[in-house]
């Protein structure tokens, strides 16, 4: 078993031969095993004073053998154990203890690799948010410059095109602004589109009505949906300007 010792319970990250997912921390052999850094070995639990009163030994389960190696983090904290149990007493050889140590090292390598991966993903998400924020600011800056240029008296007929370009750039900026409004893995598509459309309506000077059944979609899909909606709305505002909303 691979056990993790929590504040009030011992839960099994993995187990073979024992269909138990968790147990109380006290009295627990794994809770005792993590108090030191050496292997915790009980060859016959009914003769060992450390385990005589343990319910797993004295009770119906009848545990007789326990061998555990602490799972120790790189900074010296014992999280739990890699342990082997049996209902029969048995000796344990030094080479078997070394095998347990090697297996415990593999377990810790996998646990710390998983933790490092999560940290990397979290850092990547923060970087993505920062990039989106900077993109949004840059787009808003470009939109502002285009708007200013469209109002210049010497641009002539290009003013309309500059204004449309400013609107389109500003609309894309709003897609980025609303992308991280929700931090969840899934977000309401209708709620996102309503927030986005409120901004697009102000930019384009057109009424935009969003209706539909409220469905949750993966957060990774919401930005492409926003970009598609932005193209649809801005093209409709541009090419359907002479028609009703």
Coordinates of C-alpha atoms in Angstrom, one line a residue:
X1 CA 0.0 0.0 0.0
X2 CA 1.0 3.6 -0.6
X3 CA -0.4 5.5 2.4
X4 CA -0.7 9.2 3.0
X5 CA -1.0 10.3 6.6
X6 CA -3.4 13.2 7.0
X7 CA -4.3 15.1 10.2
X8 CA -7.1 12.7 11.2
X9 CA -6.9 9.9 8.7
X10 CA -4.7 7.6 6.7
X11 CA -5.8 7.3 3.1
X12 CA -4.3 4.9 0.6
X13 CA -3.1 6.5 -2.7
X14 CA -2.7 3.0 -4.0
X15 CA -3.4 -0.5 -2.6
X16 CA -3.2 -4.1 -3.6
X17 CA -4.8 -7.0 -1.8
X18 CA -6.7 -4.9 0.7
X19 CA -9.9 -3.2 -0.4
X20 CA -9.7 -0.3 2.0
X21 CA -9.5 3.4 0.8
X22 CA -8.8 5.0 4.2
X23 CA -8.7 4.5 8.0
X24 CA -8.5 6.6 11.1
X25 CA -5.1 8.0 11.9
X26 CA -5.1 6.7 15.5
X27 CA -4.2 4.1 16.2
X28 CA -2.4 3.6 12.9
X29 CA 0.8 1.9 12.2
X30 CA 1.6 4.2 9.3
X31 CA 1.2 7.2 11.6
X32 CA 3.9 5.7 13.8
X33 CA 6.1 4.8 10.9
X34 CA 6.4 8.4 9.7
X35 CA 7.7 9.6 13.0
X36 CA 11.2 8.5 12.0
X37 CA 13.2 8.1 8.9
X38 CA 14.2 4.5 9.2
X39 CA 12.2 1.5 8.0
X40 CA 9.4 0.5 10.5
X41 CA 9.5 -3.3 10.8
X42 CA 7.2 -5.6 12.7
X43 CA 7.8 -9.2 12.0
X44 CA 5.2 -10.6 14.4
X45 CA 2.8 -8.0 15.6
X46 CA 1.5 -10.2 18.5
X47 CA 4.9 -10.2 20.0
X48 CA 5.9 -6.6 19.4
X49 CA 5.1 -4.2 22.2
X50 CA 4.5 -1.4 19.6
X51 CA 1.6 -3.2 18.1
X52 CA 0.0 -5.4 20.7
X53 CA -2.9 -3.0 21.5
X54 CA -3.5 -2.1 17.9
X55 CA -7.1 -3.0 16.8
X56 CA -5.8 -4.4 13.5
X57 CA -3.6 -6.8 15.4
X58 CA -5.8 -7.6 18.4
X59 CA -9.1 -7.5 16.5
X60 CA -10.8 -9.6 13.9
X61 CA -8.4 -8.5 11.1
X62 CA -5.5 -10.3 12.7
X63 CA -2.5 -8.3 11.3
X64 CA 0.8 -10.1 12.1
X65 CA 3.4 -8.5 9.7
X66 CA 4.1 -4.9 8.9
X67 CA 7.0 -3.4 7.0
X68 CA 7.0 0.3 6.0
X69 CA 9.4 2.8 4.5
X70 CA 8.6 6.5 4.9
X71 CA 7.8 8.5 1.8
X72 CA 10.0 11.5 2.3
X73 CA 9.9 14.7 0.3
X74 CA 13.0 16.4 -1.0
X75 CA 12.9 18.9 1.8
X76 CA 12.6 16.2 4.5
X77 CA 8.9 15.9 5.3
X78 CA 7.4 12.4 5.7
X79 CA 4.1 12.3 3.9
X80 CA 3.2 8.6 4.4
X81 CA 4.6 5.2 3.8
X82 CA 5.1 2.5 1.3
X83 CA 4.1 -0.5 3.4
X84 CA 3.6 -4.3 3.1
X85 CA 1.3 -6.2 5.5
X86 CA 0.3 -9.8 6.1
X87 CA -1.8 -11.9 8.4
X88 CA 1.1 -14.2 8.9
X89 CA 4.3 -13.5 10.8
X90 CA 7.4 -13.5 8.6
X91 CA 11.0 -12.5 8.6
X92 CA 12.3 -9.7 6.4
X93 CA 15.7 -9.7 4.8
X94 CA 18.0 -6.7 4.4
X95 CA 17.8 -7.0 0.6
X96 CA 14.0 -6.9 0.9
X97 CA 14.2 -3.7 3.0
X98 CA 16.5 -2.2 0.3
X99 CA 13.9 -3.1 -2.3
X100 CA 11.2 -1.3 -0.3
X101 CA 13.5 1.8 0.0
X102 CA 14.0 1.8 -3.8
X103 CA 10.3 1.4 -4.4
X104 CA 9.6 4.3 -2.0
X105 CA 12.0 6.5 -3.9
X106 CA 10.2 5.7 -7.1
X107 CA 6.8 6.6 -5.5
X108 CA 8.2 9.9 -4.3
X109 CA 9.7 10.6 -7.7
X110 CA 6.2 10.2 -9.2
X111 CA 4.5 12.3 -6.5
X112 CA 7.0 15.1 -6.9
X113 CA 6.9 14.9 -10.7
X114 CA 3.1 15.3 -10.5
X115 CA 3.4 18.3 -8.1
X116 CA 6.0 19.9 -10.4
X117 CA 3.7 19.4 -13.4
X118 CA 0.8 21.1 -11.5
X119 CA 3.1 24.0 -10.6
X120 CA 4.2 24.3 -14.2
X121 CA 0.6 24.3 -15.5
X122 CA -0.4 26.9 -12.8
X123 CA 2.6 29.1 -13.9
X124 CA 1.7 28.7 -17.5
X125 CA -1.9 29.7 -16.8
X126 CA -0.7 32.8 -15.0
X127 CA 1.6 33.7 -17.9
X128 CA -1.3 33.2 -20.3
X129 CA -3.4 35.5 -18.2
X130 CA -0.6 38.1 -18.2
X131 CA -0.2 37.8 -22.0
X132 CA -3.9 38.2 -22.5
X133 CA -4.0 41.3 -20.3
X134 CA -1.1 42.8 -22.2
X135 CA -2.7 41.9 -25.6
X136 CA -5.9 43.6 -24.4
X137 CA -4.1 46.7 -23.4
X138 CA -2.2 46.8 -26.7
X139 CA -5.3 46.3 -28.7
X140 CA -7.1 49.1 -26.8
X141 CA -4.1 51.4 -27.4
X142 CA -4.2 50.6 -31.1
X143 CA -8.0 51.1 -31.2
X144 CA -7.5 54.5 -29.6
X145 CA -4.9 55.6 -32.1
X146 CA -7.2 54.5 -35.0
X147 CA -10.1 56.4 -33.5
X148 CA -7.9 59.6 -33.1
X149 CA -6.7 59.2 -36.7
X150 CA -10.2 58.8 -38.0
X151 CA -11.1 62.2 -36.6
X152 CA -8.2 63.9 -38.2
X153 CA -9.4 66.5 -40.8
X154 CA -6.9 65.4 -43.5
X155 CA -7.9 61.7 -43.8
X156 CA -10.9 62.4 -45.9
X157 CA -12.9 59.3 -47.0
X158 CA -10.6 57.0 -45.0
X159 CA -12.2 58.2 -41.8
X160 CA -15.0 55.7 -42.1
X161 CA -12.6 52.8 -42.7
X162 CA -10.4 53.9 -39.8
X163 CA -13.4 54.1 -37.5
X164 CA -14.5 50.6 -38.5
X165 CA -11.0 49.3 -37.9
X166 CA -10.9 50.9 -34.5
X167 CA -14.2 49.2 -33.6
X168 CA -13.0 45.8 -34.8
X169 CA -9.7 46.1 -32.8
X170 CA -11.6 47.3 -29.7
X171 CA -14.0 44.4 -30.0
X172 CA -11.2 41.8 -30.1
X173 CA -9.8 43.5 -27.0
X174 CA -13.1 42.9 -25.2
X175 CA -12.9 39.2 -26.1
X176 CA -9.6 39.0 -24.2
X177 CA -10.9 41.1 -21.3
X178 CA -13.8 38.8 -20.6
X179 CA -11.9 35.6 -21.1
X180 CA -10.6 35.4 -17.6
X181 CA -13.6 36.9 -15.9
X182 CA -14.4 33.4 -14.6
X183 CA -11.7 31.3 -13.1
X184 CA -13.6 28.0 -13.2
X185 CA -12.9 25.1 -15.5
X186 CA -16.3 25.5 -17.1
X187 CA -18.2 28.8 -17.6
X188 CA -21.7 29.9 -18.7
X189 CA -21.6 30.5 -22.4
X190 CA -24.7 32.8 -22.4
X191 CA -23.4 34.8 -19.5
X192 CA -20.0 35.3 -21.2
X193 CA -21.7 36.3 -24.5
X194 CA -24.0 38.8 -22.7
X195 CA -21.0 40.5 -21.1
X196 CA -19.1 40.6 -24.3
X197 CA -22.1 41.8 -26.3
X198 CA -22.8 44.6 -23.9
X199 CA -19.3 45.9 -24.6
X200 CA -19.7 45.3 -28.4
X201 CA -23.0 47.2 -28.4
X202 CA -21.3 50.2 -26.8
X203 CA -18.5 50.0 -29.3
X204 CA -20.6 49.5 -32.4
X205 CA -23.5 51.7 -31.4
X206 CA -26.0 48.8 -32.2
X207 CA -28.4 46.9 -30.0
X208 CA -27.3 43.3 -29.5
X209 CA -29.6 40.7 -27.9
X210 CA -28.3 37.4 -26.6
X211 CA -30.9 34.6 -26.0
X212 CA -30.6 30.9 -25.6
X213 CA -30.4 28.0 -23.1
X214 CA -27.7 28.5 -20.5
X215 CA -25.0 25.8 -21.0
X216 CA -21.7 25.3 -19.3
X217 CA -18.7 25.0 -21.7
X218 CA -15.0 24.3 -21.1
X219 CA -13.1 27.5 -20.3
X220 CA -10.6 26.6 -23.0
X221 CA -13.4 26.9 -25.6
X222 CA -14.9 30.2 -24.5
X223 CA -12.3 32.5 -26.1
X224 CA -12.7 30.9 -29.6
X225 CA -16.5 31.3 -29.2
X226 CA -15.9 34.9 -28.3
X227 CA -13.8 35.5 -31.3
X228 CA -16.4 33.9 -33.6
X229 CA -19.1 36.0 -32.0
X230 CA -17.0 39.1 -32.4
X231 CA -16.6 38.5 -36.1
X232 CA -20.3 37.7 -36.6
X233 CA -21.4 40.9 -34.7
X234 CA -18.9 43.3 -36.3
X235 CA -19.6 42.0 -39.8
X236 CA -23.3 42.2 -39.2
X237 CA -23.0 45.8 -38.0
X238 CA -20.8 46.7 -40.9
X239 CA -22.6 45.1 -43.8
X240 CA -26.1 45.3 -42.4
X241 CA -25.9 48.9 -41.4
X242 CA -28.7 50.0 -43.7
X243 CA -31.0 47.2 -42.5
X244 CA -33.0 46.8 -39.3
X245 CA -31.2 45.4 -36.2

